Amino acid sequence: MRRFWVLAVVPFVGCAQLLSYDDYRERAGAPVDGGVAADTLVDDTAVEDTGPPPARVPARPGGAAVASGKGKTLWLAARTYSYGASTPDGVTSSTAWTFYGYDLDEVCTSERDSIENRGTCRRPPGAKQDSLIDGQRCRDNNFGRAVGAVIGILPDAEKSLNDLVRSGSTTWILRIDDLDPDADDAFAPGALYRSSDDRTSATPPSWDGNDDRGVQSDSIVDGDVTKAVLTFPRGYVSSGVWVSGDPAPMKIIAPISSVGFFPVNLASAQITVELDAGRTTGAHALLVGALPAAEIKPAVDQITDFLRVCPGTPLYESTLTTFLQLPDLSVGAPKLQDLERTCDGVSAAVAFEVSPIKPVTRVVAPIPPRKPRCTDAG
């Protein structure tokens, strides 16, 4: 069943201490953690990881996926986002995308591997030889690689968006049910909503756990806040990290401003959220998945329209060409790779930070979509 979802963007900081990658081995030729030089040796050392989050989505724990009867419900709201224009420390960088995402295809693609096109699907026609290279610890995030560069055209673009979100603009709200205190929990279903815009409210958000936020009616069914349009019935917790479930299609409404939203259809998508031990709050979160090739132009059109880069202009055409050459995955293939196919999916990652809010009871009318800035004629 296709899932419908609401989205926005944020700086993502690592939580490597929560998970172990002692059993993870990069294959020869994988990039070192800095994402620049090529490591020609298999990493068999047991050096403690002090860098970004682990490369793999935490695996589902054992045990029956049934309610314990003693779990709690946690409501979280996203307070900041990042498309990949800045590092987790907030520094604008052309390599910021390398910090975000997971190793979706379980293949570590170095610069040499990308040039020789080995171990992955075939590069799209015209793509640069390094277009298949992974980020740090084999993270797959080609969409962030390009979007971060585009957003970087506007000074402080991510900061401006996050200032709006922190002041009360619409954002994601995540509900996680039946949370037990154990580090592993095989049953923790969830749901995602789009929040009210509370910037003009008498009580704008303070992000201290006491915020009273509403949800937009188009993200629920029959006006019932317990019935979200996008649900995660197979959510779980592994090593203190909540995971939305197995990879699945998601239709996401992605905000790029307080009033700018556009749909993005992802394949093999997942969400992860780092939780505290008491299950009272969350911190670093991540959305990952593959953007099918057919969805690239619609996504680019929305982003470039927001930036007033219109069809027919040289900048638009070069931007679209760049994005069309981004595919690095095989949509629908086992582990998202098929060596016999031309790549037809773009790896993507969006990082966001969350804070607890009060249980939601308020429903508001949906915010209308932003009017296009470009005319049909460009």
CSV table of N, CA and C in Angstrom, one decimal, residues 1-4 248-251:
chain,number,residue,atom,x,y,z
A,1,MET,N,0.8,-1.2,0.0
A,1,MET,CA,0.0,0.0,0.0
A,1,MET,C,0.9,1.2,0.0
A,2,ARG,N,0.6,2.2,-0.9
A,2,ARG,CA,1.4,3.4,-0.9
A,2,ARG,C,1.1,4.3,0.3
A,3,ARG,N,2.1,4.9,0.8
A,3,ARG,CA,2.0,5.7,2.0
A,3,ARG,C,2.1,7.2,1.6
A,4,PHE,N,1.3,8.0,2.3
A,4,PHE,CA,1.3,9.4,2.1
A,4,PHE,C,1.9,10.1,3.3
A,248,ALA,N,9.7,1.1,2.4
A,248,ALA,CA,8.4,1.1,1.8
A,248,ALA,C,8.2,2.4,1.0
A,249,PRO,N,7.3,2.4,0.0
A,249,PRO,CA,7.1,3.6,-0.7
A,249,PRO,C,6.4,4.7,0.2
A,250,MET,N,6.8,5.9,0.0
A,250,MET,CA,6.2,7.0,0.8
A,250,MET,C,6.0,8.2,-0.2
A,251,LYS,N,4.8,8.8,-0.1
A,251,LYS,CA,4.6,10.1,-0.8
A,251,LYS,C,4.7,11.2,0.2
